[in-house]
Short mmCIF file of C-alpha atoms and ligand atoms in Angstrom, two decimals:
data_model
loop_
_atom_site.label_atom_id
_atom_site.label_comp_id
_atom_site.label_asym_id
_atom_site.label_seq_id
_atom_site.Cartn_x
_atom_site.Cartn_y
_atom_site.Cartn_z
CA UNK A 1 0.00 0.00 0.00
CA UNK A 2 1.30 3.32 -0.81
CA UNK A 3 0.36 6.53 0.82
CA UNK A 4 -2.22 9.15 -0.01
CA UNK A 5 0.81 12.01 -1.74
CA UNK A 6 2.81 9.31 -2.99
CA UNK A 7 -0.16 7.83 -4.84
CA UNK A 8 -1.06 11.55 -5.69
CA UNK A 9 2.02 12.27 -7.21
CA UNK A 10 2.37 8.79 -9.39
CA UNK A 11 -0.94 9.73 -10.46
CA UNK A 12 -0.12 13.24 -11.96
CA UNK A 13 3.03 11.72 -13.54
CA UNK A 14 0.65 9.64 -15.59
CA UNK A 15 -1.18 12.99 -17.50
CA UNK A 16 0.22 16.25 -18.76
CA UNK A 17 -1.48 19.47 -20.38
CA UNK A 18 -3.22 18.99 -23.07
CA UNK A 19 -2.81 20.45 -26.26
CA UNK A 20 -4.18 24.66 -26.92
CA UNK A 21 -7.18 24.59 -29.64
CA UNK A 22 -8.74 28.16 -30.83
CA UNK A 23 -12.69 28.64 -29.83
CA UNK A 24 -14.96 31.78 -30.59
CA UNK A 25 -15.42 34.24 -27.72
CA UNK A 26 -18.97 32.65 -26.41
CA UNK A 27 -17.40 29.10 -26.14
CA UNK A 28 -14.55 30.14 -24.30
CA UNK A 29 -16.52 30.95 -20.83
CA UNK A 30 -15.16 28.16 -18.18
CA UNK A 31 -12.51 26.95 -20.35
CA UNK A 32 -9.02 27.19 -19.25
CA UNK A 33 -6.83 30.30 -21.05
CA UNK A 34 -3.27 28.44 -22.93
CA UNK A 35 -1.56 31.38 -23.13
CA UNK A 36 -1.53 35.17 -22.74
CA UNK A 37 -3.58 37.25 -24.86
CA UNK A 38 -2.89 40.93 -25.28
CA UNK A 39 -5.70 43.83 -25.82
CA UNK A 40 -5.93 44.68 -29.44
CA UNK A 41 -7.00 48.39 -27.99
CA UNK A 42 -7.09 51.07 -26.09
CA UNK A 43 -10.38 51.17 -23.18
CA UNK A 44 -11.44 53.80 -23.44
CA UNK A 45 -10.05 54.13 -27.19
CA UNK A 46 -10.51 58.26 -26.43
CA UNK A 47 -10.97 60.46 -23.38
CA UNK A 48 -14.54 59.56 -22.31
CA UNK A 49 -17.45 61.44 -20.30
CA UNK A 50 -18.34 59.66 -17.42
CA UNK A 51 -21.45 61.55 -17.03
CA UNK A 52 -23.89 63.40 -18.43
CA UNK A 53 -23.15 67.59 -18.70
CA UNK A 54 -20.99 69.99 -20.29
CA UNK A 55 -17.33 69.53 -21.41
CA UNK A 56 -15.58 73.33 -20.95
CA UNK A 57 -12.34 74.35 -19.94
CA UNK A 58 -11.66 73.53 -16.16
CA UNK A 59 -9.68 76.89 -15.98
CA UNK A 60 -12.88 78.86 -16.36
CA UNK A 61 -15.02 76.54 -14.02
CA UNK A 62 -16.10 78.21 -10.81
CA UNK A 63 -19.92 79.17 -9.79
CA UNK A 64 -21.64 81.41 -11.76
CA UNK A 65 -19.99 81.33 -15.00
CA UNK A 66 -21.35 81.33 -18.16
CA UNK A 67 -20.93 79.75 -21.39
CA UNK A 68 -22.49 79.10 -25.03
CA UNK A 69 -23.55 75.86 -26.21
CA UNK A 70 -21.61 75.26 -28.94
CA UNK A 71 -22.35 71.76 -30.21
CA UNK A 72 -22.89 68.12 -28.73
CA UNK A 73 -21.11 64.75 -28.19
CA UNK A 74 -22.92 61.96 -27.68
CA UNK A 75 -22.17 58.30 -27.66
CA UNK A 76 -21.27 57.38 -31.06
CA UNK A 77 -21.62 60.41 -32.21
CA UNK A 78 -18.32 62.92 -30.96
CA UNK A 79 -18.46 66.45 -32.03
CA UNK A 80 -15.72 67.50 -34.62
CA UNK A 81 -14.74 70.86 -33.51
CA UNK A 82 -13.12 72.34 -30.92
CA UNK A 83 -14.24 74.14 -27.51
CA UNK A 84 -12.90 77.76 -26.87
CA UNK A 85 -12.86 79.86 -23.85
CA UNK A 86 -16.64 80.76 -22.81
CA UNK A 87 -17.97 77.86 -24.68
CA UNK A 88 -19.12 74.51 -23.89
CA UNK A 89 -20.35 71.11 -25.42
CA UNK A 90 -23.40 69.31 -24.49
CA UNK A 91 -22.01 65.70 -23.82
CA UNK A 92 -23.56 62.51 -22.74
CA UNK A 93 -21.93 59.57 -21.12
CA UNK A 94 -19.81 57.53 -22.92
CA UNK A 95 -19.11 60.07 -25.43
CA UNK A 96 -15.82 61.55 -26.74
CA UNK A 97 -14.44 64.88 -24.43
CA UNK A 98 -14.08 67.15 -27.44
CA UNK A 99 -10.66 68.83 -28.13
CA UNK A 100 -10.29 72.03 -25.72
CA UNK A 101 -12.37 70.32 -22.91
CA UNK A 102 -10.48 68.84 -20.19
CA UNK A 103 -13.78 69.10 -17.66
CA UNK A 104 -17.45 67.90 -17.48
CA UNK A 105 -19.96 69.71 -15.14
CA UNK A 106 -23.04 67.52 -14.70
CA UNK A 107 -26.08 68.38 -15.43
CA UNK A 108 -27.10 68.80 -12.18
CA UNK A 109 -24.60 71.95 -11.46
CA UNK A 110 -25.84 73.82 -14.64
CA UNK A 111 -29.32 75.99 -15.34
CA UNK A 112 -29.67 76.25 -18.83
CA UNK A 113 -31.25 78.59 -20.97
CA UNK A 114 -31.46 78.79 -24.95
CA UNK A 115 -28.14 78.08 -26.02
CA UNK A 116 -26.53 79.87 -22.79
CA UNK A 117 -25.29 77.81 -19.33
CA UNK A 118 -24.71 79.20 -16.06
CA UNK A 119 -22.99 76.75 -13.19
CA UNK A 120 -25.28 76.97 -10.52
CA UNK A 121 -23.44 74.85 -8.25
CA UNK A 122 -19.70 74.29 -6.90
CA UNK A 123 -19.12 71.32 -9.73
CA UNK A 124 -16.40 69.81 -7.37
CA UNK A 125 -13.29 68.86 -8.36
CA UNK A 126 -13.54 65.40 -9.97
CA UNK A 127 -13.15 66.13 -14.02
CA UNK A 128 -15.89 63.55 -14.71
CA UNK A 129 -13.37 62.76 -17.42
CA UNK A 130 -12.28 58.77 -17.94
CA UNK A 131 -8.79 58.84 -19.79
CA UNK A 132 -7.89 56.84 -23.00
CA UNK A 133 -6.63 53.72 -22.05
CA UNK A 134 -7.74 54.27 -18.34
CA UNK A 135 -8.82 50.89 -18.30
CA UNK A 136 -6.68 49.05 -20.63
CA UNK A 137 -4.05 49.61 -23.32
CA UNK A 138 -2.77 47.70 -26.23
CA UNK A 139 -0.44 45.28 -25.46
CA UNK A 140 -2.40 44.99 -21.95
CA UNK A 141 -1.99 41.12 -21.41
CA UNK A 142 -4.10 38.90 -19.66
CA UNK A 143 -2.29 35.82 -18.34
CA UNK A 144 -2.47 31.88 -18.68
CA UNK A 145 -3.72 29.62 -17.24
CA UNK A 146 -6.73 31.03 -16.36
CA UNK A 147 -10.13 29.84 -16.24
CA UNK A 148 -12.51 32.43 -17.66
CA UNK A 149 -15.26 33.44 -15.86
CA UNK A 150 -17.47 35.75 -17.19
CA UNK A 151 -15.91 38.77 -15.84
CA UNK A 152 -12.96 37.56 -18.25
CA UNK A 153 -15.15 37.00 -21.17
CA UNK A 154 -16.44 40.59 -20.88
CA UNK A 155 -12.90 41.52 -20.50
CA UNK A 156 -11.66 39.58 -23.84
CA UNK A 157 -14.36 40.71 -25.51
CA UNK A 158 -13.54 44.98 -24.82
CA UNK A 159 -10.11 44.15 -26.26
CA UNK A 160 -11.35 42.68 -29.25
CA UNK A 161 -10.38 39.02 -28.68
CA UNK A 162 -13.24 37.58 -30.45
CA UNK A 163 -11.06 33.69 -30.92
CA UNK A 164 -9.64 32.63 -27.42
CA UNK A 165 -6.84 29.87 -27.25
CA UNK A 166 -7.69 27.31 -24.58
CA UNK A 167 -6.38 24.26 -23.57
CA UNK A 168 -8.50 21.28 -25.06
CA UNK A 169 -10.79 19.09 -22.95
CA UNK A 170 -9.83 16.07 -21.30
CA UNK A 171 -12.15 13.17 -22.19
CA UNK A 172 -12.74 10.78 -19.67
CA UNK A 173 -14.99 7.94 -20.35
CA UNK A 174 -16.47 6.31 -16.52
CA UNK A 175 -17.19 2.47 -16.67
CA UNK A 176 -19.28 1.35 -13.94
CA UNK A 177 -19.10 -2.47 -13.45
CA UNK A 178 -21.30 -4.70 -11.48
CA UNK A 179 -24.30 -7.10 -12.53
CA UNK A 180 -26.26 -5.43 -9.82
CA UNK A 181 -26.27 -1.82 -11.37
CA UNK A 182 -29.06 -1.04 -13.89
CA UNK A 183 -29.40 3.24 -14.98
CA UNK A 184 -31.14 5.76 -13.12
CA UNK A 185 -34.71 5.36 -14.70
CA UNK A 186 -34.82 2.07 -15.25
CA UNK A 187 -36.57 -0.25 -13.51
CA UNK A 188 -34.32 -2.36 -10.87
CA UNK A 189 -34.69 -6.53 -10.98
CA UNK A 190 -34.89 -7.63 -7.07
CA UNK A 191 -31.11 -7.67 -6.71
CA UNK A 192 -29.88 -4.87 -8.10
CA UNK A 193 -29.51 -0.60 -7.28
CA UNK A 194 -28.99 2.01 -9.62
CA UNK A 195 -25.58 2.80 -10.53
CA UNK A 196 -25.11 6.09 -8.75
CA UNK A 197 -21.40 7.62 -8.32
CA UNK A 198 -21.04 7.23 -12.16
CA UNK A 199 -23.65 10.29 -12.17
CA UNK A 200 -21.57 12.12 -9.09
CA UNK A 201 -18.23 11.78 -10.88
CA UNK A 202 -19.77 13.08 -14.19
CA UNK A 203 -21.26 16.05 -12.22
CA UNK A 204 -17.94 16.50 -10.69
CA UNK A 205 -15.55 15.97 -13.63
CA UNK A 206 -17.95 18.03 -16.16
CA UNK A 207 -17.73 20.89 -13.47
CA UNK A 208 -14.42 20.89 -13.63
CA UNK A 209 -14.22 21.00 -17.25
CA UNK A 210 -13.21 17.19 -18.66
CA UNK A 211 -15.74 16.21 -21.76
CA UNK A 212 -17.26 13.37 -19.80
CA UNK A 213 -18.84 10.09 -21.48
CA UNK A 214 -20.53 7.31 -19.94
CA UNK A 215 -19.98 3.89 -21.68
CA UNK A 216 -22.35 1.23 -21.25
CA UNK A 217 -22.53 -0.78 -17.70
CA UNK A 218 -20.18 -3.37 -18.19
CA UNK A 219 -21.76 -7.04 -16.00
CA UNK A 220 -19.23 -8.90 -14.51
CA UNK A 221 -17.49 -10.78 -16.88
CA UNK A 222 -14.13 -10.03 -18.69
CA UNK A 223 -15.84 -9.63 -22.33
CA UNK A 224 -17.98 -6.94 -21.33
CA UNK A 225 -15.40 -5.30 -19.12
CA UNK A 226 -12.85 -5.62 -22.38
CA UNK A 227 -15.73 -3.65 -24.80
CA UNK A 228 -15.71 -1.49 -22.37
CA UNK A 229 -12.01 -0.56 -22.48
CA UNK A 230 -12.39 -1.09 -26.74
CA UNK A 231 -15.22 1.87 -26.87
CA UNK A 232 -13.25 3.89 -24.13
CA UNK A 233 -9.92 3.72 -26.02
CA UNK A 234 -9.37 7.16 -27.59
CA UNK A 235 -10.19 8.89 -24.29
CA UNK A 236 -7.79 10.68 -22.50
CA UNK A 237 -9.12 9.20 -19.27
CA UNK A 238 -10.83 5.92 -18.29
CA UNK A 239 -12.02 5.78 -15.31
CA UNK A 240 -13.94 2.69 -13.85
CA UNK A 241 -16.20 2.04 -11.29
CA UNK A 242 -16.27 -1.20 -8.92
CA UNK A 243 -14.57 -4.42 -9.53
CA UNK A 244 -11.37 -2.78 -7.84
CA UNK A 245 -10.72 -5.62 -5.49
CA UNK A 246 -9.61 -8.92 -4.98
CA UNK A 247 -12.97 -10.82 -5.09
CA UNK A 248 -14.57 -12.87 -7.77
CA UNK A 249 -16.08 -10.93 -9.07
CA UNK A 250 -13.91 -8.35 -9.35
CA UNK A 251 -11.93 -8.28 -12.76
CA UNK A 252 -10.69 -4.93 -13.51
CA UNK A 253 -7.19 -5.53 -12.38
CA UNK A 254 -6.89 -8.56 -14.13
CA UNK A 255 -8.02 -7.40 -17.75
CA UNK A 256 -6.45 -4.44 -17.93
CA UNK A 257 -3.44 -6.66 -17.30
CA UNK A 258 -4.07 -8.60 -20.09
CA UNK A 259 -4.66 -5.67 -22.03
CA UNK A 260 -1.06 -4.66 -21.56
CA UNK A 261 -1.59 -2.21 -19.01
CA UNK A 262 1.74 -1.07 -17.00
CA UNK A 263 -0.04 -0.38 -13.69
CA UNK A 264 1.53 2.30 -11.06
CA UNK A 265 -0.19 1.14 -7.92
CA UNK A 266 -2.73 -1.02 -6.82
CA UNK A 267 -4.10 -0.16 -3.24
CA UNK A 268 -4.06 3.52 -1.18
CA UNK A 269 -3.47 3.70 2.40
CA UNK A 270 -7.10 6.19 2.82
CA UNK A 271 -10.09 5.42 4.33
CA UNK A 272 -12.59 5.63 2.09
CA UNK A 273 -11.37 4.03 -0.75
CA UNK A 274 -8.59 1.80 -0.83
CA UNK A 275 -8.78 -0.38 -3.51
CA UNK A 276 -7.49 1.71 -6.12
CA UNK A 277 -5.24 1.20 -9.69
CA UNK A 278 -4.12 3.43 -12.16
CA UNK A 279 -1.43 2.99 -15.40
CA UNK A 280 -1.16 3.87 -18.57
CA UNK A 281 -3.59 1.74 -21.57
CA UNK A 282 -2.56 2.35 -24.48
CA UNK A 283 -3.13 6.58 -25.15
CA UNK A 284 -4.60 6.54 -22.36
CA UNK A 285 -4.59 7.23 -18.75
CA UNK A 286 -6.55 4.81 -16.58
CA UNK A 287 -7.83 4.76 -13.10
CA UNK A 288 -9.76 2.12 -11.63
CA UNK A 289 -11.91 3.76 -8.28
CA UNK A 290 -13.83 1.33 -5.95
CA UNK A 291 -17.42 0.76 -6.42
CA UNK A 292 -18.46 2.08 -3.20
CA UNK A 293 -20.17 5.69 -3.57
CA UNK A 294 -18.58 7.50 -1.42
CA UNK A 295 -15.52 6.01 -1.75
CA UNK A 296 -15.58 6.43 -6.03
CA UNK A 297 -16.59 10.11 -5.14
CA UNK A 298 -13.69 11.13 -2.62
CA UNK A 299 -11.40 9.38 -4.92
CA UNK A 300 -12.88 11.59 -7.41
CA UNK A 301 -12.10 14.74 -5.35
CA UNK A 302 -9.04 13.32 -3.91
CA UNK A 303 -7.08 12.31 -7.11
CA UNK A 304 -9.26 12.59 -10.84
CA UNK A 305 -10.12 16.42 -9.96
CA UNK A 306 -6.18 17.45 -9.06
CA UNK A 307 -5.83 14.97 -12.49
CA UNK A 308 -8.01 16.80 -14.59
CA UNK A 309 -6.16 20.04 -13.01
CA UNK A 310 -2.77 19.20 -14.69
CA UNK A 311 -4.16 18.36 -17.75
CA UNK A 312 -6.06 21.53 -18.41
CA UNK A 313 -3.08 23.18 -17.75
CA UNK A 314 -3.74 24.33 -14.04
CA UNK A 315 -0.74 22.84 -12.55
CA UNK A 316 0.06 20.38 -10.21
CA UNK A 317 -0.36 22.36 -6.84
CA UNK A 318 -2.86 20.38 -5.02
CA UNK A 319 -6.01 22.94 -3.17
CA UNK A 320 -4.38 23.81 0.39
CA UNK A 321 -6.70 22.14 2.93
CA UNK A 322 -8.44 24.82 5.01
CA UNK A 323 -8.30 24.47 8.91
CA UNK A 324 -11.16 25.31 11.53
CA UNK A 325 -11.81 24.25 15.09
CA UNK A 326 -13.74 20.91 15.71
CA UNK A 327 -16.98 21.15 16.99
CA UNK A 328 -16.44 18.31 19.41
CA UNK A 329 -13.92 15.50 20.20
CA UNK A 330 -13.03 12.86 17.87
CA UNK A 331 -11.25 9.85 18.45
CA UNK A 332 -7.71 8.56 17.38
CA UNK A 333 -7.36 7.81 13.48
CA UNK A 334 -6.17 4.52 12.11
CA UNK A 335 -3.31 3.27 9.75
CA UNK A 336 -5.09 5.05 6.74
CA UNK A 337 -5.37 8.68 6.00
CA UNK A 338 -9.22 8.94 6.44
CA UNK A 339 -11.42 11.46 4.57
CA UNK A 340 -14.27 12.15 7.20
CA UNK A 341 -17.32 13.36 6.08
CA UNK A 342 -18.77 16.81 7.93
CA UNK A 343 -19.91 19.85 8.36
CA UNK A 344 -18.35 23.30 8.32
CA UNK A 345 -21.04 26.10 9.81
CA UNK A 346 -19.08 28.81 9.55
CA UNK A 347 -17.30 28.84 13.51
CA UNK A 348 -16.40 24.56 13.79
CA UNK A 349 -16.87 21.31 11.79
CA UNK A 350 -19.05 18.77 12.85
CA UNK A 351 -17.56 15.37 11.81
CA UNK A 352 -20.07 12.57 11.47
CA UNK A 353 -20.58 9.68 13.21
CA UNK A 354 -21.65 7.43 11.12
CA UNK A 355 -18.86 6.96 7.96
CA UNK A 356 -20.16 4.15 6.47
CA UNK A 357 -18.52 4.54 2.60
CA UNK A 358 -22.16 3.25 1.16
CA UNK A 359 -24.12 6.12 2.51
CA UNK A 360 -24.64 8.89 -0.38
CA UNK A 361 -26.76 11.03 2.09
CA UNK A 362 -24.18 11.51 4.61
CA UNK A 363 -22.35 12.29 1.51
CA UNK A 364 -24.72 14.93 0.12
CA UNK A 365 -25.20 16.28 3.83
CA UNK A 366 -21.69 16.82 3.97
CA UNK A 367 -19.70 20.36 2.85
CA UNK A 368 -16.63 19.15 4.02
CA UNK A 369 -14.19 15.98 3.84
CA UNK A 370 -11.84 16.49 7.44
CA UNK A 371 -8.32 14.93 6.54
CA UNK A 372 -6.93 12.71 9.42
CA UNK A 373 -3.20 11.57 8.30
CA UNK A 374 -2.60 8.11 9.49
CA UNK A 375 -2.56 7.38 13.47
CA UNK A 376 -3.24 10.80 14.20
CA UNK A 377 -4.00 10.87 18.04
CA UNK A 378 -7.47 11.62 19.72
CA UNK A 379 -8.13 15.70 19.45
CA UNK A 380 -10.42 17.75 21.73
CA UNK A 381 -13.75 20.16 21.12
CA UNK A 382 -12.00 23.00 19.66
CA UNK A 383 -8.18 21.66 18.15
CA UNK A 384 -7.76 23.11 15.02
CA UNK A 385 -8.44 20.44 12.12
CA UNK A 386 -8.04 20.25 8.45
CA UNK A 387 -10.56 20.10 6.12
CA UNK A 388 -11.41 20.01 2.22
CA UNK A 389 -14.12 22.49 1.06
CA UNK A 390 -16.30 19.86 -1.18
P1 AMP B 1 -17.21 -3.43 -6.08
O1 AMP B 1 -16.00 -2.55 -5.97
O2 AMP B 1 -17.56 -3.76 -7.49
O3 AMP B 1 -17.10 -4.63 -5.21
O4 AMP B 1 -18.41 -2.58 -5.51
C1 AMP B 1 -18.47 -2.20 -4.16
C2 AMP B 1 -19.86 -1.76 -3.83
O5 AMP B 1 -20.16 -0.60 -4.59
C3 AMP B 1 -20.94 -2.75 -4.15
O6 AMP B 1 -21.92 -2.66 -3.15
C4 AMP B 1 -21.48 -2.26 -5.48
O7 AMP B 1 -22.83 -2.64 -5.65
C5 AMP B 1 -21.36 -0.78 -5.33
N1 AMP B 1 -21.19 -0.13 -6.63
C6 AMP B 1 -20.31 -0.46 -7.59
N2 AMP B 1 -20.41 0.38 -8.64
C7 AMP B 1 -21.39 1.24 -8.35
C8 AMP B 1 -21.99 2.34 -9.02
N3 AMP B 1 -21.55 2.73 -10.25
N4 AMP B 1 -22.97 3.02 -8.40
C9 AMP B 1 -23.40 2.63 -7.17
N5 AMP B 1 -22.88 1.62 -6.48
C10 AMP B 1 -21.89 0.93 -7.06
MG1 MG B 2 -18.66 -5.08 -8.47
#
């Protein structure tokens, strides 16, 4: 058995970035930026109003003072000529600060009458002005990796980035295994369940950007489990479900090791989920998770999502753990590093009691895994723990 970082590491050893592709703007939005882009432009390409009012001279502002109403700039629309002592420009927001103005008095601070203006108020001492490039500039860069939110997408798309290099999608296809399992929606014979994690790691890979596909259950027998590794083949991940162990029944070591695989690692010191493999089949990367739901889903947090991390560029930092004071006592920790489902409300976490590896609601309940390293001794109602956000 190997331990939790060494198995980690073995594991990100097996992937590496994938390849940049181009996409339009729109299909960029959660994808992860390859490299740096640079603004095409300058934001604001001109000396903008901020506000609604009258671009003048700031040297002649101060109450009382008049002007004529030369003209108007509007969004769109700037005004061509130039503004001379004692005259002004109506302007709107947005819209280019004509040559000769360096000042915008809002509307607010002016009375108006016919084509004359009077400030009525103190206009303060902000120019209502936004400077070219006050935002960004060309050349402005923004850097990789990245994944673009929408923030970013606005962003790309004021500097005129309308084709986005990003790094290309992991495929992973998930092969659950078991006679017993039948699809959500289907209608269960007296022995079997629905096949369940498949749908959790799906949620959780697609969230975290791998093109996910779900292959056909393959029963318990080394035929089906081999069609299953045939239709997965030209994935960049396979990822099975169940038949990790040494049972019987339990056949994924076995024909992936007559399909040539060169396996890292077979079994994890963690608790849940120890019956784990991984090694490369043919092109691609495979990891075989337990069948157990909770266990196949803190795998899936605990070694496919830092996985899919690396290969969509992201690195191979794994997420700090987070640390917060336990609600109340818990007990010494075994041999195994043991992912404990609980609750974080804010001030403590709450671990469970019950951590039975087949119960999805404790799972679902749960906002937190707590990390116990191996043999870590008893800790007390408010000892600082560690704990993964989930
Ligand atoms: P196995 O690793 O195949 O021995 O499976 C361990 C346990 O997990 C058994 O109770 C299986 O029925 C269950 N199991 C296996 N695969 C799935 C799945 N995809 N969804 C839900 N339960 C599963
Ligand atoms: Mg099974």
């Amino acid at each position: 058995m190997i331990s939790v970082s060494d198995a980690l590491d073995t594991l990100l050893d097996l992937v590496s970035p994938m390849a940049a592709e181009t996409v339009p703007l729109r299909a960029a939005a959660g994808r992860v930026l390859a490299e740096p882009v640079s603004a095409k432009r300058d934001q604001p390409p001109f000396a903008a109003s901020a506000m609604d009012g009258y671009a003048l001279k700031s040297a002649e502002v101060e109450k009382d003072a008049m002007f004529k109403v030369i003209g108007e700039s509007a969004a769109g629309h700037g005004f061509a000529g130039r503004v001379g002592a004692g005259q002004a420009v109506r302007i709107f927001t947005g819209a280019p600060v004509p040559e000769g103005a360096d000042f915008v008095v809002i509307q607010e601070d002016i009375s108006r009458s016919g084509n004359l203006i009077t400030i009525a108020d103190h206009p303060g001492t902000s120019t209502n002005i936004r400077p070219k490039g006050g935002d960004f500039q060309i050349g402005t860069t923004m850097d990789a990796p990245r994944v673009l939110g929408s923030a970013d997408i606005a962003l790309l798309a004021a500097m005129n980035i309308a084709q986005v290099p990003v790094r290309k999608q992991p495929t992973v296809a998930l092969i659950s295994t078991g006679d017993e399992l039948v699809l959500p929606g289907d209608t269960p014979g007296p022995d079997q369940i629905i096949a369940s994690n498949t749908f959790g790691l799906d949620a959780l890979l697609t969230a975290a950007g791998a093109r996910v596909r779900i292959l056909p259950i393959a029963r318990d027998t080394e035929s089906d489990l081999r069609t299953g590794f045939e239709l997965a083949q030209d994935a960049d991940l396979i990822v099975t479900i169940g038949g990790a162990s040494v049972g019987d029944h339990d056949l994924v070591a076995g024909v992936t090791e007559t399909l040539g695989m060169s396996r890292a690692f077979y079994k994890v010191a963690m608790r849940p989920g120890k019956p784990l493999m991984a090694g490369t089949l043919g092109q691609s990367t495979m990891v075989g998770l337990p069948g157990n739901p909770v266990s196949a889903m803190v795998c899936g947090h605990i070694f496919i999502l830092p996985m899919l991390r690396a290969m969509l560029g992201l690195g191979t930092d794994t997420p700090a753990l987070l640390t917060a004071p336990l609600a109340h006592p818990v007990s010494e920790n075994g041999p195994r590093q043991h992912y404990m489902r609980g609750r974080f409300d804010g001030q403590s976490v709450h671990v469970f009691d019950d951590q039975d590896s087949a119960r999805l609601t404790l799972l679902a309940e749960a906002n937190v895994l707590v990390v116990r390293p191996p043999k870590d001794g008893a800790r007390a109602t408010g000892e600082r723990i560690n704990y993964l956000p989930i």
